Amino acid sequence: ISFNGGTTGISYSTRSGYYVKIGRLVQCGGTLILNSKGSSSGSAVISGLPYNIGNNDSSTSAEGGGFLTYWAAMAQNRPGFYLRGVHNSDDMDISYNRSDGYQTLDTATNTEFNNNTSMRFVFTYQT
């Protein structure tokens, strides 16, 4: 995980993942448990997918999708967290539903996380 590209002071008690690739389709998942969220600030991104996300839809830069299937010890109470893939990269942006409705997503930042945040995710995309 990084915040606006920064990883200063971030440490984990658990950082694991898996993937299955069939043709160009990739299904992956993982677990991140922080010991420290560090001192970086800004937009939250999970990086390190096994293959870069393809640029398969010219109408959007958000290709591929997923969500946090579990989260605990978050700093904010949010109804759901979502992952959006950035084409031509191995990055997943983390977003959340606004508390006033489910029609708009906001970008998650370092303020969503604590030093002991735990999360599990799934994500699907094409290379």
PDB file of C-alpha atoms in Angstrom:
ATOM      1  CA  ILE A   1       0.000   0.000   0.000  1.00  0.00           C
ATOM      2  CA  SER A   2       1.142   3.544  -0.599  1.00  0.00           C
ATOM      3  CA  PHE A   3      -0.248   7.018  -0.030  1.00  0.00           C
ATOM      4  CA  ASN A   4       0.227   9.374  -2.969  1.00  0.00           C
ATOM      5  CA  GLY A   5       3.116   7.106  -4.014  1.00  0.00           C
ATOM      6  CA  GLY A   6       4.846   7.344  -0.621  1.00  0.00           C
ATOM      7  CA  THR A   7       5.658   4.363   1.593  1.00  0.00           C
ATOM      8  CA  THR A   8       7.718   6.061   4.310  1.00  0.00           C
ATOM      9  CA  GLY A   9       7.455   4.106   7.563  1.00  0.00           C
ATOM     10  CA  ILE A  10       4.815   1.619   6.363  1.00  0.00           C
ATOM     11  CA  SER A  11       5.290  -1.847   7.847  1.00  0.00           C
ATOM     12  CA  TYR A  12       3.201  -5.025   7.840  1.00  0.00           C
ATOM     13  CA  SER A  13       2.572  -7.986  10.085  1.00  0.00           C
ATOM     14  CA  THR A  14       1.027  -9.789   7.091  1.00  0.00           C
ATOM     15  CA  ARG A  15       1.328  -9.151   3.361  1.00  0.00           C
ATOM     16  CA  SER A  16       0.228 -12.045   1.173  1.00  0.00           C
ATOM     17  CA  GLY A  17      -1.601 -12.714  -2.060  1.00  0.00           C
ATOM     18  CA  TYR A  18      -2.519 -15.155  -4.789  1.00  0.00           C
ATOM     19  CA  TYR A  19      -3.571 -15.049  -8.426  1.00  0.00           C
ATOM     20  CA  VAL A  20      -4.963 -17.218 -11.200  1.00  0.00           C
ATOM     21  CA  LYS A  21      -4.417 -16.255 -14.847  1.00  0.00           C
ATOM     22  CA  ILE A  22      -6.375 -17.863 -17.663  1.00  0.00           C
ATOM     23  CA  GLY A  23      -5.544 -16.317 -21.019  1.00  0.00           C
ATOM     24  CA  ARG A  24      -5.696 -12.541 -20.463  1.00  0.00           C
ATOM     25  CA  LEU A  25      -8.050 -12.756 -17.448  1.00  0.00           C
ATOM     26  CA  VAL A  26      -6.475 -12.398 -13.993  1.00  0.00           C
ATOM     27  CA  GLN A  27      -8.244 -13.027 -10.673  1.00  0.00           C
ATOM     28  CA  CYS A  28      -6.243 -12.123  -7.579  1.00  0.00           C
ATOM     29  CA  GLY A  29      -6.672 -11.521  -3.896  1.00  0.00           C
ATOM     30  CA  GLY A  30      -4.676 -10.862  -0.811  1.00  0.00           C
ATOM     31  CA  THR A  31      -4.353  -9.803   2.796  1.00  0.00           C
ATOM     32  CA  LEU A  32      -2.647  -6.733   4.232  1.00  0.00           C
ATOM     33  CA  ILE A  33      -2.294  -6.199   7.980  1.00  0.00           C
ATOM     34  CA  LEU A  34      -0.425  -3.056   8.937  1.00  0.00           C
ATOM     35  CA  ASN A  35       1.928  -2.631  11.874  1.00  0.00           C
ATOM     36  CA  SER A  36       2.359   1.029  10.922  1.00  0.00           C
ATOM     37  CA  LYS A  37       0.649   3.124   8.254  1.00  0.00           C
ATOM     38  CA  GLY A  38       3.727   5.340   8.136  1.00  0.00           C
ATOM     39  CA  SER A  39       3.897   9.078   7.597  1.00  0.00           C
ATOM     40  CA  SER A  40       3.013   9.440   3.909  1.00  0.00           C
ATOM     41  CA  SER A  41      -0.268  11.132   3.042  1.00  0.00           C
ATOM     42  CA  GLY A  42      -2.618  11.283   0.075  1.00  0.00           C
ATOM     43  CA  SER A  43      -4.489   8.790  -2.091  1.00  0.00           C
ATOM     44  CA  ALA A  44      -4.365   5.113  -1.080  1.00  0.00           C
ATOM     45  CA  VAL A  45      -3.142   2.634  -3.712  1.00  0.00           C
ATOM     46  CA  ILE A  46      -2.359  -1.073  -3.552  1.00  0.00           C
ATOM     47  CA  SER A  47       0.411  -1.955  -6.015  1.00  0.00           C
ATOM     48  CA  GLY A  48       2.185  -5.087  -7.100  1.00  0.00           C
ATOM     49  CA  LEU A  49      -0.324  -6.957  -9.237  1.00  0.00           C
ATOM     50  CA  PRO A  50       1.315  -9.928 -10.988  1.00  0.00           C
ATOM     51  CA  TYR A  51       0.645  -8.444 -14.466  1.00  0.00           C
ATOM     52  CA  ASN A  52      -0.045  -4.915 -15.664  1.00  0.00           C
ATOM     53  CA  ILE A  53      -3.675  -4.040 -16.231  1.00  0.00           C
ATOM     54  CA  GLY A  54      -4.457  -3.766 -19.936  1.00  0.00           C
ATOM     55  CA  ASN A  55      -5.810  -0.703 -21.704  1.00  0.00           C
ATOM     56  CA  ASN A  56      -8.841  -2.484 -23.122  1.00  0.00           C
ATOM     57  CA  ASP A  57     -11.571   0.181 -22.900  1.00  0.00           C
ATOM     58  CA  SER A  58     -10.778   3.537 -24.488  1.00  0.00           C
ATOM     59  CA  SER A  59     -13.648   5.234 -22.629  1.00  0.00           C
ATOM     60  CA  THR A  60     -12.081   4.899 -19.165  1.00  0.00           C
ATOM     61  CA  SER A  61      -8.798   4.775 -17.307  1.00  0.00           C
ATOM     62  CA  ALA A  62     -10.316   2.622 -14.540  1.00  0.00           C
ATOM     63  CA  GLU A  63     -10.118  -0.926 -15.804  1.00  0.00           C
ATOM     64  CA  GLY A  64     -10.667  -3.964 -13.676  1.00  0.00           C
ATOM     65  CA  GLY A  65     -12.452  -3.932 -10.374  1.00  0.00           C
ATOM     66  CA  GLY A  66     -12.747  -5.459  -6.970  1.00  0.00           C
ATOM     67  CA  PHE A  67     -13.428  -4.696  -3.360  1.00  0.00           C
ATOM     68  CA  LEU A  68     -12.274  -5.226   0.170  1.00  0.00           C
ATOM     69  CA  THR A  69     -14.008  -8.382   1.350  1.00  0.00           C
ATOM     70  CA  TYR A  70     -13.025  -7.659   4.954  1.00  0.00           C
ATOM     71  CA  TRP A  71     -11.639  -4.676   6.830  1.00  0.00           C
ATOM     72  CA  ALA A  72     -11.009  -3.990  10.501  1.00  0.00           C
ATOM     73  CA  ALA A  73      -9.468  -1.213  12.572  1.00  0.00           C
ATOM     74  CA  MET A  74     -10.077   1.393   9.895  1.00  0.00           C
ATOM     75  CA  ALA A  75      -9.882   5.022  11.031  1.00  0.00           C
ATOM     76  CA  GLN A  76     -13.194   5.943   9.384  1.00  0.00           C
ATOM     77  CA  ASN A  77     -16.566   4.189   9.357  1.00  0.00           C
ATOM     78  CA  ARG A  78     -17.355   3.583   5.667  1.00  0.00           C
ATOM     79  CA  PRO A  79     -20.126   1.401   4.175  1.00  0.00           C
ATOM     80  CA  GLY A  80     -17.836  -0.211   1.567  1.00  0.00           C
ATOM     81  CA  PHE A  81     -14.377  -0.059  -0.010  1.00  0.00           C
ATOM     82  CA  TYR A  82     -13.754  -0.661  -3.717  1.00  0.00           C
ATOM     83  CA  LEU A  83     -10.719  -1.212  -5.930  1.00  0.00           C
ATOM     84  CA  ARG A  84     -10.365   0.292  -9.392  1.00  0.00           C
ATOM     85  CA  GLY A  85      -7.531  -0.732 -11.650  1.00  0.00           C
ATOM     86  CA  VAL A  86      -5.354   1.801 -13.435  1.00  0.00           C
ATOM     87  CA  HIS A  87      -4.632   0.665 -17.001  1.00  0.00           C
ATOM     88  CA  ASN A  88      -1.030   0.116 -18.072  1.00  0.00           C
ATOM     89  CA  SER A  89       0.023  -0.300 -14.422  1.00  0.00           C
ATOM     90  CA  ASP A  90      -0.025  -2.775 -11.540  1.00  0.00           C
ATOM     91  CA  ASP A  91      -1.990  -0.353  -9.305  1.00  0.00           C
ATOM     92  CA  MET A  92      -5.425  -0.527  -7.703  1.00  0.00           C
ATOM     93  CA  ASP A  93      -6.894   2.724  -6.377  1.00  0.00           C
ATOM     94  CA  ILE A  94      -8.903   2.349  -3.159  1.00  0.00           C
ATOM     95  CA  SER A  95     -12.257   4.176  -3.040  1.00  0.00           C
ATOM     96  CA  TYR A  96     -15.239   4.182  -0.703  1.00  0.00           C
ATOM     97  CA  ASN A  97     -18.950   4.965  -0.728  1.00  0.00           C
ATOM     98  CA  ARG A  98     -19.974   8.274   0.736  1.00  0.00           C
ATOM     99  CA  SER A  99     -22.044   7.836   3.877  1.00  0.00           C
ATOM    100  CA  ASP A 100     -24.890   9.883   2.343  1.00  0.00           C
ATOM    101  CA  GLY A 101     -25.446   7.479  -0.540  1.00  0.00           C
ATOM    102  CA  TYR A 102     -24.090   4.762  -2.768  1.00  0.00           C
ATOM    103  CA  GLN A 103     -23.981   6.690  -6.046  1.00  0.00           C
ATOM    104  CA  THR A 104     -20.604   8.384  -5.663  1.00  0.00           C
ATOM    105  CA  LEU A 105     -17.174   7.045  -4.772  1.00  0.00           C
ATOM    106  CA  ASP A 106     -14.498   9.090  -3.044  1.00  0.00           C
ATOM    107  CA  THR A 107     -10.787   8.350  -3.086  1.00  0.00           C
ATOM    108  CA  ALA A 108      -9.539   6.750   0.118  1.00  0.00           C
ATOM    109  CA  THR A 109      -6.548   8.479   1.696  1.00  0.00           C
ATOM    110  CA  ASN A 110      -4.179   7.821   4.575  1.00  0.00           C
ATOM    111  CA  THR A 111      -6.885   9.160   6.939  1.00  0.00           C
ATOM    112  CA  GLU A 112      -8.927   5.978   6.339  1.00  0.00           C
ATOM    113  CA  PHE A 113      -6.230   3.788   7.894  1.00  0.00           C
ATOM    114  CA  ASN A 114      -4.787   3.121  11.353  1.00  0.00           C
ATOM    115  CA  ASN A 115      -1.487   1.541  12.339  1.00  0.00           C
ATOM    116  CA  ASN A 116      -3.253  -1.808  12.885  1.00  0.00           C
ATOM    117  CA  THR A 117      -5.650  -1.817   9.903  1.00  0.00           C
ATOM    118  CA  SER A 118      -6.396  -5.258   8.483  1.00  0.00           C
ATOM    119  CA  MET A 119      -7.895  -5.829   5.030  1.00  0.00           C
ATOM    120  CA  ARG A 120      -8.559  -8.592   2.549  1.00  0.00           C
ATOM    121  CA  PHE A 121      -9.379  -8.021  -1.115  1.00  0.00           C
ATOM    122  CA  VAL A 122     -10.332  -9.618  -4.430  1.00  0.00           C
ATOM    123  CA  PHE A 123      -9.725  -8.061  -7.855  1.00  0.00           C
ATOM    124  CA  THR A 124     -10.367  -9.085 -11.464  1.00  0.00           C
ATOM    125  CA  TYR A 125      -8.865  -7.597 -14.616  1.00  0.00           C
ATOM    126  CA  GLN A 126      -7.578  -8.289 -18.130  1.00  0.00           C
ATOM    127  CA  THR A 127      -3.967  -7.907 -19.183  1.00  0.00           C
TER     128      THR A 127
END
